[in-house]
């Protein structure tokens, strides 16, 4: 299973990539739709599906061209089967099925979350057991992997995902969707003056909660507005980010030490957060038995290269499927 054409359309990026041996990226083309969704303040599923239809063939051909690869040189097609928006997933799944059928290639379905974790395989070999902190717009999970292909969710958010909280708070601060990147930038110009609650930080479990933090943030802003006070937006951003990072880092490190993992692997769109990357790096420096693996910024958000990397492991496990493959919007690990 040498060369894989991978496809990702689970949300608002149409992406195709060519990956060799599960760890060599020959191309990774990502067409982002963010501009089309920004005026609505979030992803509109119908708009996303239409964009995927328009972009899919162009993106696939561009990925093959960049990789200097023909369909005849491919060994398999991989595609995100879920979780994600059903209409968006269906475009990728059908494109993958069409190519697999036309070129008589095996089809490998990939879980989007597993893709985020395996993005790191394109950086360096993964070492097991590992703990992955998956933080994205839809997920906040601690995934324990004793060996390749074995996944156990040992902690997760009880309400909002970390990225979702960032995006909601971004709306209150009036920054464009998705707010995470903007809040990250503002946080560096402000200070943690508001000391928002660090939910569940002391509790003896691996779960997270961000909806209380979000409410506390909204109440602080509304109370100030009612009193005619103007709050410093950079301080608000810095205070929010400090609360998110302290909880994520404290609970992740505690869990990583308990599980005696070799690697701590950061994954998902929020992995691009500079404060989180720095805080984890600092925490791990004090625990030399654990190696921190962080994806480059280009592999944090949704992309098909990570699907190709994960597909290689799934192919080794022989998880190929026929043309009955369907989108699984609620797929779990
Ligand atoms: O993985 P991803 O591209 O899509 C999902 O699978 O959900 O993650 C997108 C999320 C958004 O919520 C976005 O605000 C967040 O990642 N994000 C960030 C940063 N860059 C993107 N959050 C915090 N800091 C960032 N620098
Ligand atoms: Zn994602």
PDB file of C-alpha atoms and ligand atoms in Angstrom, residues 112 116 136 302 306, ligand 2:
ATOM      1  CA  UNK A 112     -11.483  12.279  11.103  1.00  0.00           C
ATOM      2  CA  UNK A 116      -5.880  14.522  13.342  1.00  0.00           C
ATOM      3  CA  UNK A 136     -10.758  21.066  17.560  1.00  0.00           C
ATOM      4  CA  UNK A 302      -8.497  19.994   8.558  1.00  0.00           C
ATOM      5  CA  UNK A 306      -3.557  13.510   7.860  1.00  0.00           C
TER       6      UNK A 306
HETATM    7 ZN1  LIG B   2     -10.896  18.584  12.310  1.00  0.00          ZN
END
